[in-house]
mmCIF file of C-alpha atoms in Angstrom:
data_model
loop_
_atom_site.group_PDB
_atom_site.id
_atom_site.type_symbol
_atom_site.label_atom_id
_atom_site.label_comp_id
_atom_site.label_asym_id
_atom_site.label_seq_id
_atom_site.Cartn_x
_atom_site.Cartn_y
_atom_site.Cartn_z
ATOM 1 C CA UNK A 270 14.711 137.355 56.334
ATOM 2 C CA UNK A 271 11.321 135.821 56.971
ATOM 3 C CA UNK A 272 11.283 132.423 55.328
ATOM 4 C CA UNK A 273 8.961 129.475 55.599
ATOM 5 C CA UNK A 274 10.802 127.016 53.418
ATOM 6 C CA UNK A 275 14.302 127.009 52.029
ATOM 7 C CA UNK A 276 14.438 126.954 48.269
ATOM 8 C CA UNK A 277 18.058 125.940 48.321
ATOM 9 C CA UNK A 278 17.329 122.715 46.508
ATOM 10 C CA UNK A 279 14.712 124.078 44.153
ATOM 11 C CA UNK A 280 14.986 123.218 40.490
ATOM 12 C CA UNK A 281 13.756 126.723 39.690
ATOM 13 C CA UNK A 282 16.662 129.168 39.328
ATOM 14 C CA UNK A 283 14.404 132.113 40.222
ATOM 15 C CA UNK A 284 13.616 130.506 43.577
ATOM 16 C CA UNK A 285 17.205 129.602 44.238
ATOM 17 C CA UNK A 286 18.365 133.149 43.452
ATOM 18 C CA UNK A 287 15.776 134.598 45.798
ATOM 19 C CA UNK A 288 16.971 132.213 48.478
ATOM 20 C CA UNK A 289 20.435 133.756 48.194
ATOM 21 C CA UNK A 290 19.720 137.438 47.604
ATOM 22 C CA UNK A 291 15.963 137.859 47.995
ATOM 23 C CA UNK A 292 16.185 140.198 50.914
ATOM 24 C CA UNK A 293 15.423 143.849 50.679
ATOM 25 C CA UNK A 294 18.562 145.006 52.481
ATOM 26 C CA UNK A 295 20.863 142.595 50.678
ATOM 27 C CA UNK A 296 19.819 143.935 47.299
ATOM 28 C CA UNK A 297 20.298 147.528 48.438
ATOM 29 C CA UNK A 298 23.761 146.668 49.785
ATOM 30 C CA UNK A 299 24.619 145.054 46.435
ATOM 31 C CA UNK A 300 23.262 148.098 44.608
ATOM 32 C CA UNK A 301 25.512 150.371 46.684
ATOM 33 C CA UNK A 302 28.531 148.144 46.050
ATOM 34 C CA UNK A 303 27.845 148.254 42.308
ATOM 35 C CA UNK A 304 27.931 152.038 42.621
ATOM 36 C CA UNK A 305 31.340 151.918 44.317
ATOM 37 C CA UNK A 306 30.634 151.723 48.062
ATOM 38 C CA UNK A 307 33.191 149.505 49.835
ATOM 39 C CA UNK A 308 33.435 150.403 53.525
ATOM 40 C CA UNK A 309 31.146 149.382 56.356
ATOM 41 C CA UNK A 310 30.633 152.985 57.464
ATOM 42 C CA UNK A 311 29.878 154.068 53.902
ATOM 43 C CA UNK A 312 27.185 151.378 53.493
ATOM 44 C CA UNK A 313 25.815 152.394 56.870
ATOM 45 C CA UNK A 314 25.495 156.062 56.075
ATOM 46 C CA UNK A 315 24.178 155.421 52.575
ATOM 47 C CA UNK A 316 21.469 153.023 53.730
ATOM 48 C CA UNK A 317 20.569 154.337 57.180
ATOM 49 C CA UNK A 318 20.677 150.733 58.362
ATOM 50 C CA UNK A 319 21.387 149.626 61.947
ATOM 51 C CA UNK A 320 24.965 148.501 62.495
ATOM 52 C CA UNK A 321 24.055 144.973 63.629
ATOM 53 C CA UNK A 322 21.750 144.414 60.721
ATOM 54 C CA UNK A 323 24.333 145.595 58.207
ATOM 55 C CA UNK A 324 27.003 143.401 59.813
ATOM 56 C CA UNK A 325 24.813 140.298 59.646
ATOM 57 C CA UNK A 326 23.809 140.956 56.035
ATOM 58 C CA UNK A 327 27.421 141.507 54.954
ATOM 59 C CA UNK A 328 28.553 138.376 56.798
ATOM 60 C CA UNK A 329 25.892 136.315 55.014
ATOM 61 C CA UNK A 330 26.765 137.831 51.649
ATOM 62 C CA UNK A 331 30.458 136.990 52.198
ATOM 63 C CA UNK A 332 29.512 133.415 53.169
ATOM 64 C CA UNK A 333 27.467 133.123 50.017
ATOM 65 C CA UNK A 334 30.318 134.279 47.819
ATOM 66 C CA UNK A 335 28.740 137.584 46.777
ATOM 67 C CA UNK A 336 31.317 139.751 48.556
ATOM 68 C CA UNK A 337 34.880 139.233 49.639
ATOM 69 C CA UNK A 338 36.586 141.137 52.409
ATOM 70 C CA UNK A 339 40.021 142.607 51.844
ATOM 71 C CA UNK A 340 42.350 145.114 53.506
ATOM 72 C CA UNK A 341 41.648 148.726 52.617
ATOM 73 C CA UNK A 342 43.290 149.883 49.410
ATOM 74 C CA UNK A 343 44.722 152.950 51.184
ATOM 75 C CA UNK A 344 46.740 150.862 53.669
ATOM 76 C CA UNK A 345 44.576 151.895 56.645
ATOM 77 C CA UNK A 346 43.219 149.446 59.215
ATOM 78 C CA UNK A 347 39.794 149.373 57.562
ATOM 79 C CA UNK A 348 38.597 146.348 55.661
ATOM 80 C CA UNK A 349 36.687 146.700 52.450
ATOM 81 C CA UNK A 350 33.806 144.701 51.038
ATOM 82 C CA UNK A 351 34.256 144.048 47.354
ATOM 83 C CA UNK A 352 31.855 142.240 45.043
ATOM 84 C CA UNK A 353 33.137 138.944 43.660
ATOM 85 C CA UNK A 354 32.491 138.091 40.001
ATOM 86 C CA UNK A 355 29.393 136.228 41.225
ATOM 87 C CA UNK A 356 28.210 139.361 43.010
ATOM 88 C CA UNK A 357 29.025 141.669 40.134
ATOM 89 C CA UNK A 358 26.952 139.475 37.817
ATOM 90 C CA UNK A 359 23.922 140.714 39.763
ATOM 91 C CA UNK A 360 24.190 144.064 37.980
ATOM 92 C CA UNK A 361 21.629 142.802 35.468
ATOM 93 C CA UNK A 362 19.120 142.069 38.259
ATOM 94 C CA UNK A 363 19.697 145.511 39.769
ATOM 95 C CA UNK A 364 19.412 147.175 36.343
ATOM 96 C CA UNK A 365 16.148 145.299 35.677
ATOM 97 C CA UNK A 366 14.724 146.485 39.017
ATOM 98 C CA UNK A 367 15.861 150.013 38.159
ATOM 99 C CA UNK A 368 14.239 150.053 34.732
ATOM 100 C CA UNK A 369 10.957 148.645 36.016
ATOM 101 C CA UNK A 370 10.895 151.302 38.715
ATOM 102 C CA UNK A 371 11.727 154.072 36.252
ATOM 103 C CA UNK A 372 8.886 153.187 33.901
ATOM 104 C CA UNK A 373 6.237 152.081 36.415
ATOM 105 C CA UNK A 374 6.729 153.943 39.678
ATOM 106 C CA UNK A 375 7.541 157.579 38.902
ATOM 107 C CA UNK A 376 5.179 160.366 38.074
ATOM 108 C CA UNK A 377 5.962 162.570 35.067
ATOM 109 C CA UNK A 378 7.421 165.356 37.216
ATOM 110 C CA UNK A 379 9.396 163.169 39.610
ATOM 111 C CA UNK A 380 13.146 162.985 39.188
ATOM 112 C CA UNK A 381 15.190 159.843 39.664
ATOM 113 C CA UNK A 382 18.760 158.659 39.355
ATOM 114 C CA UNK A 383 19.782 157.225 35.978
ATOM 115 C CA UNK A 384 22.015 154.442 34.704
ATOM 116 C CA UNK A 385 23.953 155.853 31.772
ATOM 117 C CA UNK A 386 26.621 154.848 29.295
ATOM 118 C CA UNK A 387 29.817 156.481 30.641
ATOM 119 C CA UNK A 388 30.862 157.376 27.102
ATOM 120 C CA UNK A 389 27.994 159.680 26.111
ATOM 121 C CA UNK A 390 25.936 159.872 29.332
ATOM 122 C CA UNK A 391 22.914 158.544 27.449
ATOM 123 C CA UNK A 392 20.637 156.236 29.462
ATOM 124 C CA UNK A 393 21.218 152.533 28.982
ATOM 125 C CA UNK A 394 18.663 150.929 26.613
ATOM 126 C CA UNK A 395 15.743 148.978 28.104
ATOM 127 C CA UNK A 396 16.659 145.344 28.777
ATOM 128 C CA UNK A 397 14.818 142.990 26.437
ATOM 129 C CA UNK A 398 14.574 139.246 26.091
ATOM 130 C CA UNK A 399 16.266 137.903 23.001
ATOM 131 C CA UNK A 400 16.310 134.560 21.247
ATOM 132 C CA UNK A 401 19.653 132.798 20.784
ATOM 133 C CA UNK A 402 19.843 134.373 17.291
ATOM 134 C CA UNK A 403 19.328 137.889 18.723
ATOM 135 C CA UNK A 404 15.655 138.221 17.743
ATOM 136 C CA UNK A 405 13.736 140.366 20.241
ATOM 137 C CA UNK A 406 11.180 138.358 22.259
ATOM 138 C CA UNK A 407 8.049 139.304 24.164
ATOM 139 C CA UNK A 408 7.250 137.374 27.328
ATOM 140 C CA UNK A 409 4.451 135.652 25.391
ATOM 141 C CA UNK A 410 7.035 134.300 22.917
ATOM 142 C CA UNK A 411 8.679 132.289 25.684
ATOM 143 C CA UNK A 412 7.836 129.456 28.025
ATOM 144 C CA UNK A 413 9.340 127.853 31.089
ATOM 145 C CA UNK A 414 10.194 124.166 30.818
ATOM 146 C CA UNK A 415 10.097 122.461 34.192
ATOM 147 C CA UNK A 416 12.459 119.724 35.278
ATOM 148 C CA UNK A 417 9.643 117.794 36.925
ATOM 149 C CA UNK A 418 6.437 118.322 38.821
ATOM 150 C CA UNK A 419 8.143 119.107 42.156
ATOM 151 C CA UNK A 420 8.956 122.755 42.215
ATOM 152 C CA UNK A 421 8.682 126.031 44.025
ATOM 153 C CA UNK B 289 8.004 142.246 55.045
ATOM 154 C CA UNK B 290 10.526 143.496 57.543
ATOM 155 C CA UNK B 291 11.220 147.105 56.799
ATOM 156 C CA UNK B 292 12.958 149.837 58.703
ATOM 157 C CA UNK B 293 12.324 152.734 56.393
ATOM 158 C CA UNK B 294 9.974 153.173 53.475
ATOM 159 C CA UNK B 295 11.728 153.917 50.214
ATOM 160 C CA UNK B 296 8.510 155.078 48.678
ATOM 161 C CA UNK B 297 9.889 158.533 48.071
ATOM 162 C CA UNK B 298 13.387 157.494 47.126
ATOM 163 C CA UNK B 299 14.911 159.028 44.034
ATOM 164 C CA UNK B 300 16.537 155.663 43.310
ATOM 165 C CA UNK B 301 14.308 153.470 41.119
ATOM 166 C CA UNK B 302 15.992 150.305 42.455
ATOM 167 C CA UNK B 303 14.950 151.222 45.997
ATOM 168 C CA UNK B 304 11.463 152.172 44.940
ATOM 169 C CA UNK B 305 11.003 148.893 43.056
ATOM 170 C CA UNK B 306 12.167 146.911 46.064
ATOM 171 C CA UNK B 307 9.688 148.824 48.177
ATOM 172 C CA UNK B 308 6.895 147.541 45.943
ATOM 173 C CA UNK B 309 7.987 144.002 45.116
ATOM 174 C CA UNK B 310 11.072 143.322 47.220
ATOM 175 C CA UNK B 311 9.558 140.503 49.182
ATOM 176 C CA UNK B 312 10.530 136.925 48.682
ATOM 177 C CA UNK B 313 6.971 135.617 48.461
ATOM 178 C CA UNK B 314 5.736 138.409 46.239
ATOM 179 C CA UNK B 315 8.373 137.675 43.622
ATOM 180 C CA UNK B 316 7.575 133.952 43.691
ATOM 181 C CA UNK B 317 3.867 134.726 43.293
ATOM 182 C CA UNK B 318 4.689 136.969 40.321
ATOM 183 C CA UNK B 319 6.923 134.240 38.864
ATOM 184 C CA UNK B 320 4.064 131.746 39.110
ATOM 185 C CA UNK B 321 1.641 134.199 37.494
ATOM 186 C CA UNK B 322 4.081 134.740 34.633
ATOM 187 C CA UNK B 323 4.020 130.971 34.155
ATOM 188 C CA UNK B 324 0.237 130.935 33.946
ATOM 189 C CA UNK B 325 -1.016 130.423 37.512
ATOM 190 C CA UNK B 326 -4.230 132.389 38.166
ATOM 191 C CA UNK B 327 -6.217 130.820 41.016
ATOM 192 C CA UNK B 328 -5.668 131.205 44.727
ATOM 193 C CA UNK B 329 -5.587 127.442 45.263
ATOM 194 C CA UNK B 330 -3.131 126.987 42.422
ATOM 195 C CA UNK B 331 -0.716 129.577 43.895
ATOM 196 C CA UNK B 332 -1.132 127.900 47.254
ATOM 197 C CA UNK B 333 -0.273 124.416 46.058
ATOM 198 C CA UNK B 334 2.569 125.635 43.846
ATOM 199 C CA UNK B 335 4.209 127.641 46.614
ATOM 200 C CA UNK B 336 3.345 125.677 49.743
ATOM 201 C CA UNK B 337 2.500 129.014 51.365
ATOM 202 C CA UNK B 338 0.073 129.481 54.259
ATOM 203 C CA UNK B 339 -3.377 130.649 53.175
ATOM 204 C CA UNK B 340 -3.326 133.855 55.232
ATOM 205 C CA UNK B 341 0.088 134.829 54.008
ATOM 206 C CA UNK B 342 -0.852 134.269 50.373
ATOM 207 C CA UNK B 343 -4.071 136.252 50.819
ATOM 208 C CA UNK B 344 -2.225 139.217 52.330
ATOM 209 C CA UNK B 345 0.455 139.195 49.624
ATOM 210 C CA UNK B 346 -2.122 139.035 46.834
ATOM 211 C CA UNK B 347 -4.165 141.813 48.412
ATOM 212 C CA UNK B 348 -1.079 144.030 48.597
ATOM 213 C CA UNK B 349 -0.097 143.202 45.022
ATOM 214 C CA UNK B 350 -3.613 144.113 43.834
ATOM 215 C CA UNK B 351 -3.464 147.406 45.776
ATOM 216 C CA UNK B 352 -0.123 148.170 44.153
ATOM 217 C CA UNK B 353 -1.468 147.584 40.671
ATOM 218 C CA UNK B 354 0.578 144.446 39.956
ATOM 219 C CA UNK B 355 -2.432 142.125 39.789
ATOM 220 C CA UNK B 356 -6.101 142.603 39.058
ATOM 221 C CA UNK B 357 -8.853 140.315 40.234
ATOM 222 C CA UNK B 358 -11.477 139.137 37.803
ATOM 223 C CA UNK B 359 -14.201 136.500 37.603
ATOM 224 C CA UNK B 360 -12.982 133.063 36.524
ATOM 225 C CA UNK B 361 -12.815 132.598 32.769
ATOM 226 C CA UNK B 362 -14.780 129.327 33.022
ATOM 227 C CA UNK B 363 -17.837 131.025 34.537
ATOM 228 C CA UNK B 364 -17.361 129.379 37.958
ATOM 229 C CA UNK B 365 -17.560 131.254 41.251
ATOM 230 C CA UNK B 366 -13.773 131.433 41.539
ATOM 231 C CA UNK B 367 -11.940 134.683 41.060
ATOM 232 C CA UNK B 368 -8.672 134.843 39.192
ATOM 233 C CA UNK B 369 -5.585 136.923 39.780
ATOM 234 C CA UNK B 370 -4.194 138.265 36.531
ATOM 235 C CA UNK B 371 -1.053 140.347 36.084
ATOM 236 C CA UNK B 372 -1.643 143.895 34.882
ATOM 237 C CA UNK B 373 0.684 145.382 32.237
ATOM 238 C CA UNK B 374 2.671 146.838 35.149
ATOM 239 C CA UNK B 375 2.974 143.371 36.680
ATOM 240 C CA UNK B 376 3.796 141.689 33.410
ATOM 241 C CA UNK B 377 6.632 144.154 32.859
ATOM 242 C CA UNK B 378 8.365 142.430 35.782
ATOM 243 C CA UNK B 379 9.177 139.483 33.513
ATOM 244 C CA UNK B 380 12.592 141.044 32.874
ATOM 245 C CA UNK B 381 13.348 141.139 36.618
ATOM 246 C CA UNK B 382 12.274 137.510 36.997
ATOM 247 C CA UNK B 383 14.290 136.489 33.911
ATOM 248 C CA UNK B 384 17.364 138.295 35.299
ATOM 249 C CA UNK B 385 17.008 136.440 38.622
ATOM 250 C CA UNK B 386 16.620 133.186 36.702
ATOM 251 C CA UNK B 387 19.709 133.699 34.575
ATOM 252 C CA UNK B 388 21.872 134.695 37.532
ATOM 253 C CA UNK B 389 20.733 131.575 39.385
ATOM 254 C CA UNK B 390 21.357 129.359 36.360
ATOM 255 C CA UNK B 391 24.939 130.527 35.933
ATOM 256 C CA UNK B 392 25.942 131.013 39.574
ATOM 257 C CA UNK B 393 23.998 128.614 41.754
ATOM 258 C CA UNK B 394 23.853 125.234 40.045
ATOM 259 C CA UNK B 395 26.452 122.513 39.994
ATOM 260 C CA UNK B 396 27.351 120.966 36.626
ATOM 261 C CA UNK B 397 25.167 117.901 37.238
ATOM 262 C CA UNK B 398 22.156 119.700 38.698
ATOM 263 C CA UNK B 399 19.101 120.118 36.535
ATOM 264 C CA UNK B 400 16.941 123.229 36.516
ATOM 265 C CA UNK B 401 13.942 124.614 34.703
ATOM 266 C CA UNK B 402 14.659 126.698 31.592
ATOM 267 C CA UNK B 403 13.201 129.758 29.911
ATOM 268 C CA UNK B 404 13.018 129.010 26.201
ATOM 269 C CA UNK B 405 11.888 130.570 22.969
ATOM 270 C CA UNK B 406 8.527 128.887 22.218
ATOM 271 C CA UNK B 407 9.429 128.703 18.538
ATOM 272 C CA UNK B 408 12.514 126.490 18.697
ATOM 273 C CA UNK B 409 12.716 125.612 22.416
ATOM 274 C CA UNK B 410 16.197 127.105 22.547
ATOM 275 C CA UNK B 411 17.073 128.899 25.818
ATOM 276 C CA UNK B 412 16.614 132.655 25.782
ATOM 277 C CA UNK B 413 19.923 134.539 25.334
ATOM 278 C CA UNK B 414 21.631 136.045 28.405
ATOM 279 C CA UNK B 415 20.311 139.531 29.175
ATOM 280 C CA UNK B 416 22.954 142.188 28.515
ATOM 281 C CA UNK B 417 23.158 145.912 29.041
ATOM 282 C CA UNK B 418 23.156 147.867 25.824
ATOM 283 C CA UNK B 419 23.816 151.474 24.916
ATOM 284 C CA UNK B 420 21.066 153.451 23.199
ATOM 285 C CA UNK B 421 22.690 152.547 19.848
ATOM 286 C CA UNK B 422 22.594 148.820 20.688
ATOM 287 C CA UNK B 423 26.295 148.479 21.600
ATOM 288 C CA UNK B 424 26.826 145.828 24.275
ATOM 289 C CA UNK B 425 27.949 147.299 27.620
ATOM 290 C CA UNK B 426 29.773 145.859 30.604
ATOM 291 C CA UNK B 427 28.826 147.154 34.045
ATOM 292 C CA UNK B 428 32.130 149.049 34.109
ATOM 293 C CA UNK B 429 31.034 150.955 30.975
ATOM 294 C CA UNK B 430 28.149 152.511 32.885
ATOM 295 C CA UNK B 431 27.579 154.815 35.807
ATOM 296 C CA UNK B 432 24.685 155.906 37.959
ATOM 297 C CA UNK B 433 23.903 159.611 37.982
ATOM 298 C CA UNK B 434 22.250 160.672 41.208
ATOM 299 C CA UNK B 435 19.520 163.284 41.469
ATOM 300 C CA UNK B 436 21.057 164.742 44.608
ATOM 301 C CA UNK B 437 22.918 163.709 47.727
ATOM 302 C CA UNK B 438 19.841 162.417 49.561
ATOM 303 C CA UNK B 439 19.311 158.836 48.582
ATOM 304 C CA UNK B 440 18.890 155.267 49.731
#
């Protein structure tokens, strides 16, 4: 991760989130875990990532409470990496990245994977901002209120 | 951006999105733009980023169709960076990062900025996955259908 400043103490939640998971590989590892990958070798073959790089990313993600390590469910000597509740809550971020990619980055004839409702295999609806009463909001209907002038 | 492989041709929209915007600085620049920042010097002072690094990120984001450059609205010699529709559509990704940070990364006494409905200044509701008929979905109610075995 190439960083110039740590945003660990930022009062902006976007900045603080990026400080924790704003790394290309970390988000792909989390995506794989959300799709059921649990073993080191499975992440490795799915991502085509160097062993050392995967190990360091997983170690950091465990330290940050995104993953926990546990013995393999089949009783073998392997250890598995399982998303914590904190890690699983990132499914909305991953789904938002997916939907933006689907609508903005694919040509009409290009195929892509899809996130579907298990029940009827229909694609999940586009994520939308909503007011506290459920009213649908455009970005222009919202604003960000800062804590103070110091921010990133 | 440290990259080992390009995911430009990936059939996974998450990977393809990260290929375009999966850089810590790029997402902070987009966040600032969503909050109204338009001038080079304003991005620079908001982010505390080196001039050369900001220039290269903005150039890349223009090339990728996230921003467009236009003459300053006040008739001065400055040029402004304005999000395209493609760039503005990233507000859901930024909002998802914000909400995850708000719920997972702040202590009970820590203050943070908030995304609110302009109308009543109430915080925007948590983003949730929904089925095509509007039914609320947990992550475990969904699955990802792959195009084929080759993926990242």
